PDB file of C-alpha atoms in Angstrom:
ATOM      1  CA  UNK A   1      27.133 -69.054 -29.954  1.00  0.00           C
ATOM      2  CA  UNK A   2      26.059 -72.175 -31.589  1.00  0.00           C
ATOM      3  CA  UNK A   3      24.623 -70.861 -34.789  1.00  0.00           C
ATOM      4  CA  UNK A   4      28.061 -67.769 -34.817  1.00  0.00           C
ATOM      5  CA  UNK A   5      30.317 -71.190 -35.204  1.00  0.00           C
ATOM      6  CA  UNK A   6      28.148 -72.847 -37.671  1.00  0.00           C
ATOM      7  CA  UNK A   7      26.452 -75.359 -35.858  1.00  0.00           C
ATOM      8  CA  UNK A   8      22.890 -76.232 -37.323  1.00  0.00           C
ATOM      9  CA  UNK A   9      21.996 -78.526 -34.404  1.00  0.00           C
ATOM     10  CA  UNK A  10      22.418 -77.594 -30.676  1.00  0.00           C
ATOM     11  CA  UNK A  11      20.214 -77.764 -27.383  1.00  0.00           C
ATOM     12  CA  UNK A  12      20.802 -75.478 -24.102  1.00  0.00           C
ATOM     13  CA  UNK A  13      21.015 -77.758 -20.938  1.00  0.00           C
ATOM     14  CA  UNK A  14      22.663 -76.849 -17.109  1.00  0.00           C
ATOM     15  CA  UNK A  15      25.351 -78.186 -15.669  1.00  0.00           C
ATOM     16  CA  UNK A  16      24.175 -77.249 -11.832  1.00  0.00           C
ATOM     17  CA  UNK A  17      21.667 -75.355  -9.709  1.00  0.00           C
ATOM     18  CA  UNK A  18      20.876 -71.855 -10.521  1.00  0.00           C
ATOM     19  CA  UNK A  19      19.317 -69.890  -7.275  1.00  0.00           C
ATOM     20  CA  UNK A  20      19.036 -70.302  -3.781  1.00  0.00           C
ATOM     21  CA  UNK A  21      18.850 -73.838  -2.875  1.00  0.00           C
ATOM     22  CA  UNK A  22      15.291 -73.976  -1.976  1.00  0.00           C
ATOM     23  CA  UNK A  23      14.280 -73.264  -5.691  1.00  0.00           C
ATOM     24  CA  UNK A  24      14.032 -76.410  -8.005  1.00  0.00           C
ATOM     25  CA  UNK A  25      17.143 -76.761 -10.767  1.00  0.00           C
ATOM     26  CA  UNK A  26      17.111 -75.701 -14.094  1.00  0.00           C
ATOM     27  CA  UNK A  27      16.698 -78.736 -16.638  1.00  0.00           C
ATOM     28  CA  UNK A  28      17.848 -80.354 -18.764  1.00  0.00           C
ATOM     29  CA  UNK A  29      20.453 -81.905 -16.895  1.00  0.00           C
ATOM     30  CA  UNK A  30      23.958 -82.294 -19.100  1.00  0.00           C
ATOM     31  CA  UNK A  31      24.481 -85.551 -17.653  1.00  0.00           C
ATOM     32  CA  UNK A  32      20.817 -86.906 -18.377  1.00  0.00           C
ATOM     33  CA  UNK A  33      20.867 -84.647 -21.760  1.00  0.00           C
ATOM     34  CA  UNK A  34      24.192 -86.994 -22.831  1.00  0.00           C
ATOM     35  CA  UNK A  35      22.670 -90.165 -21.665  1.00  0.00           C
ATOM     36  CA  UNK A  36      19.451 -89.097 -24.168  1.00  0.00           C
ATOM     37  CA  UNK A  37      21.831 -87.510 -26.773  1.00  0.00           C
ATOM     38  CA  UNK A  38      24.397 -91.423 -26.501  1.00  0.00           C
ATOM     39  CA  UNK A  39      20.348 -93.408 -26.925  1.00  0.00           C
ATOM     40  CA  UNK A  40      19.929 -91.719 -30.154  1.00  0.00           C
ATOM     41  CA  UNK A  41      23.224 -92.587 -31.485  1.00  0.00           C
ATOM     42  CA  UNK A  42      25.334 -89.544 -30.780  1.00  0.00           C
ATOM     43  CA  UNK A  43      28.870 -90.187 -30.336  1.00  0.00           C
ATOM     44  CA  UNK A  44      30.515 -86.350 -30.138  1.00  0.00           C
ATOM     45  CA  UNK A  45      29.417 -83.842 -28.050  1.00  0.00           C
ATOM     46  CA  UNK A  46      30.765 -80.225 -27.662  1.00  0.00           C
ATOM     47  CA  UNK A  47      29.779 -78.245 -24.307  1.00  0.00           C
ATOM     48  CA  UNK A  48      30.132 -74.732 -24.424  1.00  0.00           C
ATOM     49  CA  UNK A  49      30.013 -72.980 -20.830  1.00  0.00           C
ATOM     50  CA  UNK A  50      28.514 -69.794 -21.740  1.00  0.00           C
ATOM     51  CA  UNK A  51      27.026 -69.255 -18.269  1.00  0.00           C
ATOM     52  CA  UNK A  52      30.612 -69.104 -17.367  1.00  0.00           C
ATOM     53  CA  UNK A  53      33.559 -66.950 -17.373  1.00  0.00           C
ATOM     54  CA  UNK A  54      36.198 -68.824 -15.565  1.00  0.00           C
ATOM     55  CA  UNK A  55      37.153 -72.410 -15.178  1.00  0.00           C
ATOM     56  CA  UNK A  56      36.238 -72.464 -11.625  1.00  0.00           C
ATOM     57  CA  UNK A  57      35.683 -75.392  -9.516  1.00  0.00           C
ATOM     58  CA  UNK A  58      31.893 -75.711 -10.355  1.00  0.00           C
ATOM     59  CA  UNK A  59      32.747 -75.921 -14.122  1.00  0.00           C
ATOM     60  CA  UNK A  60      35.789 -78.295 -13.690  1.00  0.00           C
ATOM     61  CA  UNK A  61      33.580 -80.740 -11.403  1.00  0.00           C
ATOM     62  CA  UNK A  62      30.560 -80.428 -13.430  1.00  0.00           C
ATOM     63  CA  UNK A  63      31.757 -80.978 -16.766  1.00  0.00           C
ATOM     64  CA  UNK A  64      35.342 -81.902 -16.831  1.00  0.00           C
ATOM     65  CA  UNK A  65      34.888 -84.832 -13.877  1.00  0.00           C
ATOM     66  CA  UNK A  66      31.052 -85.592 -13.692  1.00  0.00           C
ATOM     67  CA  UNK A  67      30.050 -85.133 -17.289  1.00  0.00           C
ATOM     68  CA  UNK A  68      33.550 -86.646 -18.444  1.00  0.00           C
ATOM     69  CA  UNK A  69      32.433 -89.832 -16.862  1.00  0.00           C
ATOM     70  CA  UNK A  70      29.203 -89.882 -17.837  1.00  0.00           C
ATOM     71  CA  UNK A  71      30.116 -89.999 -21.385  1.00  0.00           C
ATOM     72  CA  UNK A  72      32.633 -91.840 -20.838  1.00  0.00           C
ATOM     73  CA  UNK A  73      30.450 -94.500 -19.665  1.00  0.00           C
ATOM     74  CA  UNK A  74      28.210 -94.381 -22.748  1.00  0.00           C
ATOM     75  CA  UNK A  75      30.991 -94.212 -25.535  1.00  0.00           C
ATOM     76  CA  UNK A  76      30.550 -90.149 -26.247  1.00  0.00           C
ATOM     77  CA  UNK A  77      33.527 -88.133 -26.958  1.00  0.00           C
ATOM     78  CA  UNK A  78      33.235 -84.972 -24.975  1.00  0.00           C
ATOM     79  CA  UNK A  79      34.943 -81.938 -26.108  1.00  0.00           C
ATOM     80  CA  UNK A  80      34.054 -78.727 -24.112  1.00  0.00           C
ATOM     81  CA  UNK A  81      35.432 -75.321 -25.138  1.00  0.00           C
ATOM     82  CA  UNK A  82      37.310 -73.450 -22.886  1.00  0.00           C
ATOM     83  CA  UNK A  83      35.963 -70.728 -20.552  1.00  0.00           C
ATOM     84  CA  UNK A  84      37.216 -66.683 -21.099  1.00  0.00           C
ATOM     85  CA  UNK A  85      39.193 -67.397 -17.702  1.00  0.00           C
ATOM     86  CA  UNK A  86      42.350 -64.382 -17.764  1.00  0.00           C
ATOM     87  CA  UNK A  87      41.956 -63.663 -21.659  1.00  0.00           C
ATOM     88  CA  UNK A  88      43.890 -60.673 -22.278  1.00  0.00           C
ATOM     89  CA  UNK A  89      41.027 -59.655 -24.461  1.00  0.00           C
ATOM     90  CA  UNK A  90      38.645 -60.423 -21.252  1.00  0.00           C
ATOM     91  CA  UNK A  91      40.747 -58.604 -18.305  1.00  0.00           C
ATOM     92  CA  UNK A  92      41.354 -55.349 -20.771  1.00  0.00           C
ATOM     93  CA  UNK A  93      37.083 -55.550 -21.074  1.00  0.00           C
ATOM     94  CA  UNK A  94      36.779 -55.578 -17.698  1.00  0.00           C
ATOM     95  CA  UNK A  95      39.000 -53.140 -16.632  1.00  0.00           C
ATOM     96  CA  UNK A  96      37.609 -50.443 -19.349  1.00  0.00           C
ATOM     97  CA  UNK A  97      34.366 -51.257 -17.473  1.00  0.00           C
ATOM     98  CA  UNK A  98      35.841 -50.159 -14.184  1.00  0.00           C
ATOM     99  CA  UNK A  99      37.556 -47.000 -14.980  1.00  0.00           C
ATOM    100  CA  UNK A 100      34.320 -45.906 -17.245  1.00  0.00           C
ATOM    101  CA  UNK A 101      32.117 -46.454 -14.171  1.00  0.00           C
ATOM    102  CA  UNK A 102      34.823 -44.503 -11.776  1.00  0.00           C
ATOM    103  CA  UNK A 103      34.901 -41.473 -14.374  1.00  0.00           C
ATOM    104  CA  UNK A 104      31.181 -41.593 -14.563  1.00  0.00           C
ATOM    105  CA  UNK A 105      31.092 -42.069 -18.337  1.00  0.00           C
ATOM    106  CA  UNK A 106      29.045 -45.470 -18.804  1.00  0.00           C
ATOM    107  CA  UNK A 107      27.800 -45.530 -22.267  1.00  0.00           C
ATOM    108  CA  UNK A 108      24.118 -45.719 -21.734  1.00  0.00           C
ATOM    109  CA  UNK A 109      24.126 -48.473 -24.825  1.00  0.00           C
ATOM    110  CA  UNK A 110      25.944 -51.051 -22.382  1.00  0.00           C
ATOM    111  CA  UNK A 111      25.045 -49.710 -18.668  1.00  0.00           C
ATOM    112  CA  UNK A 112      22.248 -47.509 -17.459  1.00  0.00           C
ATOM    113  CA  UNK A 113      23.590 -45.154 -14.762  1.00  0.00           C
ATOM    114  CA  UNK A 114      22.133 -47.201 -11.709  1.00  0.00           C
ATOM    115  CA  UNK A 115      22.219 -50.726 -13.351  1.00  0.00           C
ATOM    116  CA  UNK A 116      23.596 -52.160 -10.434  1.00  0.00           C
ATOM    117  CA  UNK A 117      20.938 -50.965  -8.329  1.00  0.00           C
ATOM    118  CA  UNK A 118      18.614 -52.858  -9.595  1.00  0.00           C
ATOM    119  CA  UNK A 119      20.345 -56.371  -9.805  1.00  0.00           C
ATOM    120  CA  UNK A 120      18.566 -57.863  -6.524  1.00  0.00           C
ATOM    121  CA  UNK A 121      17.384 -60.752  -5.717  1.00  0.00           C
ATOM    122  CA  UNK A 122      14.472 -61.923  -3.066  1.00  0.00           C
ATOM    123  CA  UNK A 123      15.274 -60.733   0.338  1.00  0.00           C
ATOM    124  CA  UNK A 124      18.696 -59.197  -0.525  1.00  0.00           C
ATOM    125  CA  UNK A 125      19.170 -55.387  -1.084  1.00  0.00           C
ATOM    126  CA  UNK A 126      19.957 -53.835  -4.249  1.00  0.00           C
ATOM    127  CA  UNK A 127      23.650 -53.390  -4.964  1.00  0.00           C
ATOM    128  CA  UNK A 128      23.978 -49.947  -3.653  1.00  0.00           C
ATOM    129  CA  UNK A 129      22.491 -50.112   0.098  1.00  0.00           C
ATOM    130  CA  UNK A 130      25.237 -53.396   0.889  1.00  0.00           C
ATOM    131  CA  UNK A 131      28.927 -52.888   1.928  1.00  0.00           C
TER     132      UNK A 131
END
């Protein structure tokens, strides 16, 4: 995403937990990234939620209240793009998706026929055996 808009210089960090709670979270932390980002002289910073598809409350809280004030406190200027959210472009995607998998014709260079079967994760059964 970074290098599509033209940026030479960018870092991934997470702006929450990823997993079931037990498992440790996935680091950098945004808010500890900024603080190292402001000690080096930064002043900008541009967020890009690309784990993210809608402005939901875990993005909002995350980055537009918790990171917000973090920079806020250190004299960064946060800027952070916008999420897909109800993007025509988005919704159209997504409902081509749907009525290719209802008429069975899922191009095999996006989906294999039984993708969903095997998106599982420990102790939860694939996709197909849950109601």
């Amino acid at each position: 995403v970074a290098e599509q808009a033209g940026f030479a210089e960018w870092d991934l960090v997470y702006q929450s937990r990823s997993g079931a709670p037990r498992d440790p979270w996935l680091g950098p932390d945004v808010n500890d990234h900024a603080r190292a980002l402001a000690e080096r002289g930064v002043r900008r910073m541009l967020v890009v939620p690309i784990g993210f598809l809608s402005d939901h409350m875990e993005v909002v809280w995350d980055l537009d209240v918790e990171l917000d004030k973090t920079c806020a406190s250190l004299g960064v200027e946060l800027v952070r793009v916008a999420t897909a959210g109800t993007h025509p472009a988005l919704v159209a995607m997504i409902g081509d998706l749907v009525s290719e998998r209802i008429a069975g014709r899922v191009p095999l260079a996006r989906c294999a026929p039984d993708c969903c079967k095997l998106v599982t994760s420990p102790g939860r059964p694939p996709a197909s055996s849950r109601a």
